[in-house]
Short mmCIF file of C-alpha atoms in Angstrom, two decimals:
data_model
loop_
_atom_site.label_atom_id
_atom_site.label_comp_id
_atom_site.label_asym_id
_atom_site.label_seq_id
_atom_site.Cartn_x
_atom_site.Cartn_y
_atom_site.Cartn_z
CA MET A 1278 9.15 -19.03 -30.69
CA THR A 1279 12.87 -18.35 -30.73
CA GLU A 1280 14.64 -19.89 -27.75
CA ASN A 1281 17.31 -17.55 -26.43
CA ASN A 1282 18.94 -17.86 -23.03
CA GLY A 1283 17.99 -21.52 -22.75
CA GLY A 1284 14.25 -20.88 -22.44
CA LEU A 1285 14.39 -17.90 -20.07
CA ASP A 1286 13.39 -15.53 -22.87
CA ALA A 1287 10.61 -17.91 -23.91
CA ILE A 1288 9.10 -17.86 -20.40
CA ASN A 1289 9.33 -14.08 -20.15
CA GLU A 1290 7.90 -13.54 -23.61
CA ALA A 1291 4.99 -15.89 -22.96
CA ILE A 1292 4.01 -13.89 -19.86
CA ASN A 1293 4.68 -10.52 -21.52
CA THR A 1294 2.16 -11.31 -24.25
CA SER A 1295 -0.30 -13.33 -22.15
CA HIS A 1296 -4.03 -12.75 -21.75
CA GLY A 1297 -6.37 -14.85 -19.66
CA SER A 1298 -8.67 -15.24 -16.70
CA PHE A 1299 -5.67 -16.05 -14.50
CA HIS A 1300 -4.93 -12.32 -14.42
CA LEU A 1301 -8.28 -11.63 -12.76
CA LYS A 1302 -7.75 -14.54 -10.36
CA THR A 1303 -4.33 -13.22 -9.36
CA VAL A 1304 -5.67 -9.68 -8.90
CA LEU A 1305 -8.43 -10.94 -6.59
CA ILE A 1306 -6.15 -13.21 -4.56
CA SER A 1307 -3.65 -10.39 -4.09
CA GLY A 1308 -6.15 -7.55 -3.92
CA LEU A 1309 -8.27 -8.88 -1.07
CA GLY A 1310 -5.20 -8.52 1.09
CA PHE A 1311 -5.08 -4.83 0.27
CA PHE A 1312 -8.75 -4.43 1.09
CA THR A 1313 -7.86 -5.83 4.51
CA ASP A 1314 -4.70 -3.72 4.86
CA ALA A 1315 -6.60 -0.49 4.23
CA TYR A 1316 -9.50 -1.37 6.51
CA ASP A 1317 -7.20 -2.37 9.39
CA LEU A 1318 -4.94 0.66 9.08
CA PHE A 1319 -7.57 3.36 8.66
CA ILE A 1320 -10.24 2.08 11.06
CA ILE A 1321 -7.97 2.75 14.02
CA GLY A 1322 -8.72 6.48 13.86
CA VAL A 1323 -12.38 5.83 14.69
CA VAL A 1324 -11.44 3.18 17.25
CA VAL A 1325 -9.21 5.59 19.17
CA SER A 1326 -12.08 8.08 19.40
CA LEU A 1327 -14.40 5.30 20.60
CA LEU A 1328 -12.05 4.20 23.39
CA SER A 1329 -12.62 7.39 25.36
CA LEU A 1330 -16.37 7.05 24.85
CA ALA A 1331 -16.07 3.46 26.12
CA GLY A 1332 -14.60 4.73 29.39
CA TRP A 1333 -10.89 4.37 28.74
CA THR A 1334 -8.96 6.95 30.75
CA THR A 1335 -5.44 6.17 29.53
CA VAL A 1336 -5.68 7.52 25.97
CA ASP A 1337 -3.95 10.92 26.18
CA THR A 1338 -2.53 12.75 23.16
CA PHE A 1339 0.74 10.77 23.22
CA TYR A 1340 -0.94 7.36 23.37
CA LYS A 1341 -3.53 8.41 20.81
CA GLY A 1342 -0.70 9.03 18.39
CA LEU A 1343 1.08 5.80 19.30
CA ILE A 1344 -2.00 3.59 18.99
CA SER A 1345 -2.80 5.16 15.63
CA SER A 1346 0.70 4.79 14.22
CA THR A 1347 2.21 1.62 15.73
CA ALA A 1348 1.03 -0.67 12.93
CA LEU A 1349 2.72 1.65 10.46
CA ILE A 1350 6.18 1.45 12.02
CA SER A 1351 5.95 -2.34 12.37
CA ALA A 1352 4.89 -2.45 8.71
CA VAL A 1353 8.37 -1.13 7.94
CA ILE A 1354 9.83 -4.21 9.63
CA GLY A 1355 7.41 -6.53 7.87
CA ALA A 1356 8.05 -5.03 4.44
CA ILE A 1357 11.84 -5.38 4.71
CA ILE A 1358 11.83 -8.87 6.26
CA PHE A 1359 9.29 -10.30 3.83
CA GLY A 1360 10.92 -8.50 0.92
CA ARG A 1361 14.24 -10.20 1.66
CA LEU A 1362 12.58 -13.57 2.25
CA LEU A 1363 10.81 -13.32 -1.11
CA ASP A 1364 14.16 -13.20 -2.88
CA TYR A 1365 15.96 -15.65 -0.58
CA LEU A 1366 13.31 -18.37 -0.12
CA GLY A 1367 11.06 -17.72 -3.09
CA ARG A 1368 7.61 -16.20 -3.42
CA LYS A 1369 5.57 -19.34 -2.73
CA ARG A 1370 7.19 -20.17 0.61
CA VAL A 1371 6.19 -16.89 2.23
CA TYR A 1372 2.98 -15.92 0.39
CA GLY A 1373 0.11 -16.33 2.83
CA LEU A 1374 2.28 -16.19 5.97
CA GLU A 1375 1.91 -12.41 6.10
CA LEU A 1376 -1.89 -12.75 6.18
CA ALA A 1377 -1.67 -15.28 9.02
CA ILE A 1378 0.29 -12.72 11.05
CA LEU A 1379 -2.25 -10.03 10.16
CA ILE A 1380 -5.14 -12.23 11.33
CA VAL A 1381 -3.44 -12.88 14.68
CA GLY A 1382 -2.87 -9.16 15.17
CA ALA A 1383 -6.44 -8.20 14.27
CA LEU A 1384 -8.08 -10.79 16.50
CA GLY A 1385 -5.67 -10.14 19.36
CA SER A 1386 -6.41 -6.41 19.18
CA ALA A 1387 -10.12 -7.09 19.44
CA PHE A 1388 -10.39 -9.95 21.93
CA LEU A 1389 -7.15 -10.07 23.93
CA THR A 1390 -6.84 -6.40 24.86
CA PRO A 1391 -7.97 -5.82 28.47
CA TYR A 1392 -10.02 -2.76 29.37
CA ASN A 1393 -7.97 0.43 29.60
CA ASN A 1394 -4.75 -1.42 28.66
CA VAL A 1395 -3.12 0.79 26.05
CA ILE A 1396 0.14 -1.19 26.00
CA ALA A 1397 -1.64 -4.46 25.11
CA LEU A 1398 -3.49 -2.77 22.24
CA ILE A 1399 -0.25 -1.28 20.94
CA ALA A 1400 1.45 -4.69 21.09
CA TRP A 1401 -1.29 -6.38 19.05
CA ARG A 1402 -1.30 -3.53 16.53
CA PHE A 1403 2.46 -4.00 16.21
CA ILE A 1404 1.94 -7.64 15.20
CA LEU A 1405 -0.81 -6.60 12.77
CA GLY A 1406 1.54 -4.12 11.10
CA ILE A 1407 4.19 -6.74 10.42
CA GLY A 1408 1.65 -8.70 8.39
CA ILE A 1409 0.51 -5.60 6.54
CA GLY A 1410 4.07 -4.61 5.66
CA GLY A 1411 4.72 -8.12 4.40
CA ASP A 1412 1.68 -7.90 2.15
CA TYR A 1413 3.00 -4.75 0.49
CA ALA A 1414 6.19 -6.56 -0.52
CA THR A 1415 4.69 -9.89 -1.54
CA SER A 1416 1.52 -8.97 -3.43
CA SER A 1417 3.03 -6.31 -5.69
CA THR A 1418 5.97 -8.56 -6.55
CA ILE A 1419 3.77 -11.52 -7.46
CA ILE A 1420 1.22 -9.62 -9.55
CA ALA A 1421 4.05 -7.90 -11.45
CA GLU A 1422 5.61 -11.24 -12.31
CA TYR A 1423 2.33 -12.56 -13.70
CA SER A 1424 1.49 -9.39 -15.65
CA ASN A 1425 1.74 -8.83 -19.39
CA THR A 1426 3.51 -5.78 -20.76
CA LYS A 1427 0.49 -4.02 -22.23
CA SER A 1428 -1.64 -4.10 -19.05
CA ARG A 1429 0.97 -4.40 -16.31
CA GLY A 1430 0.19 -0.99 -14.82
CA LYS A 1431 -3.53 -1.72 -14.75
CA LEU A 1432 -3.03 -5.15 -13.19
CA ILE A 1433 -0.65 -3.99 -10.45
CA GLY A 1434 -2.78 -0.88 -9.91
CA SER A 1435 -5.93 -2.99 -9.59
CA VAL A 1436 -4.41 -4.98 -6.75
CA PHE A 1437 -3.53 -1.80 -4.90
CA SER A 1438 -6.83 -0.09 -5.71
CA MET A 1439 -8.68 -2.80 -3.81
CA GLN A 1440 -7.48 -0.64 -0.93
CA SER A 1441 -10.20 1.83 -1.91
CA PHE A 1442 -12.93 -0.61 -0.84
CA GLY A 1443 -11.28 -1.01 2.57
CA LEU A 1444 -10.93 2.75 2.86
CA VAL A 1445 -14.67 3.24 2.33
CA ALA A 1446 -15.73 0.12 4.26
CA GLY A 1447 -14.18 1.41 7.50
CA PRO A 1448 -16.37 4.49 8.05
CA LEU A 1449 -19.40 2.68 6.59
CA VAL A 1450 -19.15 -0.17 9.11
CA ALA A 1451 -18.38 2.26 11.93
CA LEU A 1452 -21.45 4.37 11.10
CA ALA A 1453 -23.61 1.24 10.92
CA PHE A 1454 -22.64 0.35 14.49
CA MET A 1455 -22.88 3.86 15.90
CA LEU A 1456 -26.17 4.78 14.24
CA HIS A 1457 -27.79 1.58 15.47
CA GLY A 1458 -26.92 2.34 19.07
CA ILE A 1459 -24.29 -0.36 19.61
CA PRO A 1460 -22.32 0.64 22.74
CA PRO A 1461 -18.80 2.02 22.08
CA ALA A 1462 -17.32 -0.73 24.30
CA ILE A 1463 -18.60 -3.33 21.83
CA THR A 1464 -18.18 -1.29 18.65
CA TRP A 1465 -14.43 -0.75 18.89
CA LYS A 1466 -13.80 -4.47 19.41
CA ALA A 1467 -16.08 -5.43 16.53
CA LEU A 1468 -14.44 -2.94 14.18
CA LEU A 1469 -11.01 -4.43 14.86
CA ALA A 1470 -12.17 -8.06 14.63
CA ILE A 1471 -13.87 -7.55 11.27
CA GLY A 1472 -10.47 -6.80 9.77
CA ALA A 1473 -9.50 -10.48 10.06
CA ILE A 1474 -12.37 -11.78 7.91
CA PRO A 1475 -11.20 -10.91 4.35
CA ALA A 1476 -7.68 -12.13 5.13
CA ALA A 1477 -9.04 -15.46 6.39
CA ILE A 1478 -11.06 -15.89 3.19
CA VAL A 1479 -8.12 -15.44 0.83
CA ILE A 1480 -5.24 -17.05 2.73
CA TYR A 1481 -5.99 -20.57 1.40
CA PHE A 1482 -5.77 -19.42 -2.21
CA ARG A 1483 -2.44 -17.72 -1.61
CA LEU A 1484 -0.97 -20.88 -0.16
CA LYS A 1485 -2.08 -22.82 -3.26
CA MET A 1486 -0.46 -20.47 -5.79
CA PRO A 1487 2.65 -21.83 -7.55
CA GLU A 1488 5.99 -20.06 -7.66
CA PRO A 1489 5.81 -17.33 -10.33
CA PRO A 1490 7.47 -18.80 -13.46
CA ARG A 1491 9.57 -15.66 -13.99
CA TYR A 1492 11.24 -16.23 -10.61
CA THR A 1493 11.71 -19.98 -11.12
CA ALA A 1494 13.31 -19.45 -14.52
CA ALA A 1495 15.40 -16.35 -13.84
CA ALA A 1496 16.43 -16.82 -10.21
CA LYS A 1497 16.61 -20.63 -10.01
CA GLY A 1498 17.43 -21.44 -13.64
CA ASP A 1499 14.77 -24.17 -13.78
CA VAL A 1500 12.95 -23.36 -17.01
CA HIS A 1501 11.22 -26.76 -17.13
CA LYS A 1502 9.62 -26.25 -13.72
CA ALA A 1503 8.73 -22.70 -14.76
CA ALA A 1504 7.05 -23.96 -17.93
CA LYS A 1505 5.14 -26.62 -15.97
CA ASP A 1506 3.86 -24.11 -13.39
CA LEU A 1507 2.98 -21.66 -16.15
CA LYS A 1508 0.90 -24.30 -17.89
CA GLU A 1509 -0.90 -25.40 -14.71
CA TYR A 1510 -1.70 -21.88 -13.46
CA THR A 1511 -2.35 -19.99 -16.70
CA GLY A 1512 -2.97 -22.64 -19.34
CA ILE A 1513 -0.11 -21.27 -21.45
CA HIS A 1514 2.18 -23.87 -23.01
CA VAL A 1515 5.79 -22.96 -23.73
CA GLU A 1516 8.47 -25.15 -25.29
CA VAL A 1517 11.74 -24.58 -23.46
CA SER A 1518 15.27 -25.90 -23.64
CA SER A 1519 17.89 -25.96 -20.90
CA LYS A 1520 20.74 -26.70 -23.25
CA ASP A 1521 22.25 -23.37 -22.25
CA LYS A 1522 21.12 -22.25 -18.80
CA TYR A 1523 20.89 -18.54 -18.04
CA VAL A 1524 20.09 -16.92 -14.71
CA VAL A 1525 19.92 -13.43 -13.23
CA LYS A 1526 22.84 -12.94 -10.84
CA ALA A 1527 21.96 -9.59 -9.28
CA LYS A 1528 22.52 -9.94 -5.52
CA TRP A 1529 20.67 -7.88 -2.94
CA THR A 1530 23.77 -5.72 -2.56
CA ALA A 1531 23.27 -4.52 -6.13
CA LEU A 1532 20.57 -2.18 -4.83
CA PHE A 1533 23.31 -0.22 -3.06
CA LYS A 1534 26.37 -0.83 -5.25
CA ASP A 1535 24.73 -0.21 -8.63
CA ARG A 1536 24.32 3.58 -9.00
CA THR A 1537 21.21 3.25 -11.18
CA PHE A 1538 19.44 0.99 -8.69
CA LEU A 1539 20.50 3.12 -5.72
CA LEU A 1540 19.17 6.35 -7.22
CA THR A 1541 15.97 4.59 -8.24
CA LEU A 1542 15.59 3.21 -4.71
CA ILE A 1543 16.02 6.70 -3.28
CA GLY A 1544 13.32 7.85 -5.67
CA THR A 1545 10.82 5.10 -4.87
CA MET A 1546 11.40 5.28 -1.10
CA GLY A 1547 11.47 9.08 -0.98
CA ALA A 1548 8.37 9.69 -3.07
CA TRP A 1549 6.45 7.04 -1.11
CA PHE A 1550 7.60 8.65 2.17
CA MET A 1551 6.29 12.07 1.14
CA MET A 1552 2.99 10.70 -0.09
CA ASP A 1553 2.29 8.42 2.87
CA TRP A 1554 2.86 11.19 5.41
CA ALA A 1555 -0.07 13.04 3.81
CA LEU A 1556 -2.26 10.02 3.10
CA TYR A 1557 -2.02 8.19 6.40
CA GLY A 1558 -1.73 11.26 8.58
CA ASN A 1559 -4.86 12.72 7.03
CA SER A 1560 -6.78 9.44 6.79
CA ILE A 1561 -6.13 7.99 10.24
CA MET A 1562 -6.57 11.39 11.83
CA SER A 1563 -9.54 12.27 9.61
CA SER A 1564 -12.01 12.21 12.51
CA THR A 1565 -9.80 14.74 14.33
CA ILE A 1566 -9.12 16.91 11.28
CA LEU A 1567 -12.74 17.01 10.16
CA SER A 1568 -13.94 17.62 13.71
CA ALA A 1569 -12.97 21.23 12.99
CA LEU A 1570 -16.08 21.36 10.80
CA VAL A 1571 -18.41 20.08 13.54
CA PRO A 1572 -20.20 22.85 15.51
CA SER A 1573 -18.89 23.20 19.07
CA THR A 1574 -22.40 22.58 20.37
CA ILE A 1575 -22.18 18.95 19.20
CA LYS A 1576 -20.23 16.72 21.61
CA GLY A 1577 -19.38 13.07 22.29
CA LEU A 1578 -20.74 10.32 20.07
CA PRO A 1579 -22.88 12.65 17.88
CA ALA A 1580 -19.72 14.66 17.08
CA LEU A 1581 -17.83 11.48 16.15
CA ILE A 1582 -20.73 10.38 13.94
CA ARG A 1583 -20.71 13.75 12.15
CA SER A 1584 -16.94 13.74 11.52
CA THR A 1585 -17.13 10.09 10.36
CA GLU A 1586 -19.85 11.08 7.88
CA TYR A 1587 -17.54 13.78 6.50
CA THR A 1588 -14.75 11.19 6.30
CA LEU A 1589 -16.97 8.81 4.35
CA LEU A 1590 -17.89 11.63 1.96
CA ILE A 1591 -14.23 12.36 1.24
CA PHE A 1592 -13.21 8.71 0.94
CA ALA A 1593 -16.14 7.67 -1.28
CA GLY A 1594 -16.52 10.85 -3.32
CA ALA A 1595 -12.88 11.77 -3.90
CA ALA A 1596 -10.45 8.99 -2.98
CA PHE A 1597 -12.37 6.00 -4.37
CA PRO A 1598 -12.72 7.26 -7.96
CA GLY A 1599 -9.14 8.53 -7.88
CA TYR A 1600 -7.80 5.01 -7.36
CA TRP A 1601 -9.68 3.47 -10.25
CA ILE A 1602 -9.29 6.30 -12.76
CA ALA A 1603 -5.54 6.21 -12.18
CA THR A 1604 -5.49 2.44 -12.57
CA SER A 1605 -7.42 2.61 -15.84
CA VAL A 1606 -5.01 5.06 -17.50
CA LEU A 1607 -1.63 4.00 -16.06
CA ASP A 1608 -0.69 2.19 -19.26
CA LYS A 1609 -1.80 5.10 -21.44
CA ILE A 1610 -0.62 8.22 -19.61
CA GLY A 1611 2.27 6.61 -17.77
CA ARG A 1612 3.39 6.21 -14.17
CA LYS A 1613 5.70 9.22 -14.05
CA THR A 1614 3.22 11.69 -15.54
CA ILE A 1615 0.43 10.66 -13.19
CA GLN A 1616 2.72 10.82 -10.16
CA LEU A 1617 3.91 14.32 -11.13
CA ILE A 1618 0.34 15.55 -11.67
CA GLY A 1619 -0.72 14.11 -8.32
CA PHE A 1620 2.06 15.72 -6.32
CA ALA A 1621 1.54 19.06 -8.07
CA VAL A 1622 -2.18 19.26 -7.30
CA MET A 1623 -1.62 18.01 -3.74
CA ALA A 1624 0.84 20.86 -3.17
CA LEU A 1625 -1.57 23.39 -4.63
CA SER A 1626 -4.62 22.25 -2.66
CA TYR A 1627 -2.71 22.02 0.64
CA ALA A 1628 -1.25 25.48 0.09
CA LEU A 1629 -4.68 26.95 -0.65
CA ILE A 1630 -6.14 25.43 2.52
CA ALA A 1631 -3.23 26.70 4.61
CA ILE A 1632 -3.24 30.22 3.18
CA GLY A 1633 -7.02 30.68 3.16
CA TYR A 1634 -7.85 28.53 6.17
CA HIS A 1635 -9.50 31.19 8.32
CA SER A 1636 -11.65 32.27 5.38
CA ILE A 1637 -12.83 28.83 4.35
CA ILE A 1638 -13.14 26.91 7.63
CA GLY A 1639 -16.57 28.41 8.17
CA ASN A 1640 -17.64 27.27 4.69
CA ILE A 1641 -17.98 23.49 4.96
CA SER A 1642 -18.56 23.00 1.22
CA MET A 1643 -15.44 24.99 0.30
CA PHE A 1644 -13.22 23.18 2.81
CA LEU A 1645 -14.47 19.75 1.75
CA ALA A 1646 -14.00 20.64 -1.92
CA LEU A 1647 -10.34 21.60 -1.47
CA TYR A 1648 -9.66 18.73 0.93
CA GLY A 1649 -11.42 16.34 -1.44
CA LEU A 1650 -9.36 17.65 -4.35
CA SER A 1651 -6.17 16.74 -2.50
CA TYR A 1652 -7.55 13.26 -1.82
CA PHE A 1653 -8.52 12.65 -5.43
CA PHE A 1654 -5.03 13.55 -6.62
CA ILE A 1655 -3.31 11.53 -3.92
CA GLU A 1656 -5.03 8.51 -5.48
CA PHE A 1657 -4.92 9.76 -9.07
CA GLY A 1658 -1.26 10.24 -8.40
CA PRO A 1659 1.41 8.94 -6.04
CA ASN A 1660 -0.65 6.59 -3.87
CA VAL A 1661 -1.22 4.25 -6.82
CA THR A 1662 2.00 4.89 -8.72
CA THR A 1663 4.37 4.50 -5.77
CA PHE A 1664 2.99 0.96 -5.43
CA VAL A 1665 3.28 0.18 -9.14
CA TYR A 1666 6.82 1.47 -9.61
CA PRO A 1667 9.01 -0.71 -7.29
CA PRO A 1668 8.33 -4.20 -8.72
CA GLU A 1669 8.95 -2.78 -12.19
CA VAL A 1670 12.36 -1.19 -11.58
CA PHE A 1671 14.34 -3.86 -9.69
CA PRO A 1672 15.69 -7.23 -10.97
CA VAL A 1673 13.84 -10.45 -10.21
CA THR A 1674 16.45 -11.56 -7.65
CA THR A 1675 16.20 -8.29 -5.70
CA ARG A 1676 12.61 -7.36 -6.57
CA GLY A 1677 11.23 -8.43 -3.22
CA LEU A 1678 13.77 -6.44 -1.21
CA GLY A 1679 13.57 -3.40 -3.49
CA THR A 1680 9.80 -3.41 -3.26
CA GLY A 1681 9.87 -4.04 0.49
CA MET A 1682 12.32 -1.20 1.11
CA SER A 1683 10.25 1.15 -1.04
CA ALA A 1684 7.14 0.27 0.95
CA ALA A 1685 9.15 0.66 4.16
CA GLY A 1686 10.05 4.19 3.11
CA GLY A 1687 6.36 4.91 2.69
CA LYS A 1688 5.40 3.43 6.04
CA ILE A 1689 8.12 5.39 7.84
CA GLY A 1690 6.47 8.50 6.41
CA ALA A 1691 3.06 7.17 7.40
CA PHE A 1692 4.21 6.48 10.97
CA ILE A 1693 5.87 9.85 11.42
CA GLY A 1694 2.97 11.63 9.72
CA THR A 1695 0.29 9.97 11.82
CA PHE A 1696 2.16 10.38 15.10
CA ALA A 1697 3.19 13.95 14.29
CA ASP A 1698 -0.34 14.88 13.18
CA ALA A 1699 -1.73 13.62 16.46
CA ILE A 1700 0.78 15.76 18.38
CA ILE A 1701 0.40 18.81 16.10
CA LEU A 1702 -3.39 18.77 16.24
CA GLY A 1703 -3.47 17.97 19.96
CA THR A 1704 -6.77 18.90 21.60
CA ASP A 1705 -7.45 21.87 19.29
CA ALA A 1706 -7.34 20.73 15.68
CA SER A 1707 -8.77 23.94 14.27
CA ALA A 1708 -5.93 26.10 15.62
CA HIS A 1709 -3.14 23.98 14.17
CA LEU A 1710 -4.50 22.85 10.79
CA PRO A 1711 -2.92 25.77 8.83
CA PHE A 1712 0.55 24.70 9.97
CA LEU A 1713 -0.15 21.06 9.16
CA PHE A 1714 -1.33 21.80 5.62
CA SER A 1715 1.65 24.12 5.01
CA LEU A 1716 3.94 21.23 5.96
CA LEU A 1717 2.11 18.84 3.65
CA ALA A 1718 2.41 21.30 0.75
CA VAL A 1719 6.20 21.36 1.19
CA PHE A 1720 6.39 17.55 1.25
CA ALA A 1721 4.33 17.35 -1.95
CA VAL A 1722 6.81 19.65 -3.69
CA ILE A 1723 9.70 17.44 -2.54
CA GLY A 1724 7.85 14.36 -3.83
CA PHE A 1725 7.41 16.08 -7.20
CA ALA A 1726 11.13 16.84 -7.40
CA LEU A 1727 12.17 13.27 -6.49
CA THR A 1728 9.86 11.87 -9.15
CA LEU A 1729 11.06 14.28 -11.82
CA VAL A 1730 14.75 13.64 -11.24
CA LEU A 1731 15.05 10.01 -10.12
CA LEU A 1732 12.24 7.89 -11.55
CA PRO A 1733 11.97 6.54 -15.13
CA GLU A 1734 8.87 6.00 -17.22
CA THR A 1735 8.08 2.28 -17.43
CA LYS A 1736 4.85 2.11 -19.46
CA GLY A 1737 4.90 -0.12 -22.51
CA ARG A 1738 8.25 -1.72 -21.68
CA ASN A 1739 8.89 -5.37 -20.81
CA LEU A 1740 9.54 -6.14 -17.14
CA GLU A 1741 13.00 -7.53 -17.85
CA ASP A 1742 13.86 -4.19 -19.53
CA THR A 1743 12.45 -1.82 -16.90
CA SER A 1744 14.04 -3.85 -14.09
CA GLY A 1745 17.54 -3.67 -15.54
CA GLU A 1746 17.98 -7.39 -14.98
CA LYS A 1747 19.29 -8.01 -18.50
CA ARG A 1748 22.57 -6.46 -17.37
CA TYR A 1749 22.85 -9.22 -14.77
CA THR A 1750 21.72 -12.19 -16.89
CA VAL A 1751 24.61 -14.63 -17.30
CA LYS A 1752 25.21 -18.16 -18.51
CA ALA A 1753 25.15 -20.51 -15.53
#
């Protein structure tokens, strides 16, 4: 193998052309975190409904929105902090810490929240969100740096698509408790505590992972350590020379001073913002939105069970396959094409629901079909691709921050969307759903435009090319 850049090219090329079981291992170690993230974020919608049934009297419309969305706004903080730490301290030093924070938040929410104490629950959910935001920055960065060129989209997408299992697990577990007669006062605590289990299982393996060789070679200039870690973790042997040392010198300020990076960052943050408003607003508030389909004669726990069953149908029948179909074709169709298709169909389905709402609300099958269509194309579209894009389009020395800021943009949209949805829907979801879906249609159009104008196609290109870091590679 030709040794250019003192071994840096050799390390990158070895990973770009690699194949091995270590890819599956890395996907599982990273992906279990996203199973947990999805479960913890989306289960809160059911929990909020259970609190009133458990006798809580403090959960009015305002606090319902705040409980549901607090973890999302703290995820913004976690994504930016961990993103910067990834670049400043290295991946290994912080990988696993975000899950420890998540575990504390999940268990505190379940076991250290006094009866009727909304503020305590919000505080614990805030801590939980910091860990979740950190996971968005760390896991996507690490899997990208271990991925080969040919399957990079599928590998990064697979990590994120583990979210689909958490999305489905939430209503399944909730239904299991409710249908077996477990009291709401116990059920809501159990649902929150369960979210700590997958994170606890995988945290050890994250702490044992070595520094990604791409980072060690490009950011630290230590190609010998990179080659050693590559051999130990993947089994791939690379001969390197440090006769001429080359490193990537892009500072974090390059994201704002370099016009290409700045426009790309606007694109990744903006598209993720538009998508997450729809995804999280609809998913966390799904019990409220789908309660419009439940006959008015059904009240209390039976009504919550019925709306949760509808939620499970949408998540399992539409969202779940959307994740994995998108992941399987990312490297064939391309990130940009899939994201454009997703936003376009989201806009169409939301507009149809808004315009024809009063005609279709009485037809459960028709409403679920259109609503399910939007969910499928959120997943076979921007929900997967907005996660894949950021670690591909920023240099290794700013990849953590660029990815973290992109995720932060999404979680700002998720926070505003969830909180706003709770306020918009209020106590009469049926009356306000047409306005909500009209708003979501407009946001989908904006997401389409941002993607079309600002984001490149990255399929089939080496990571060092798509990230633009070659422009910042210099002799040390």
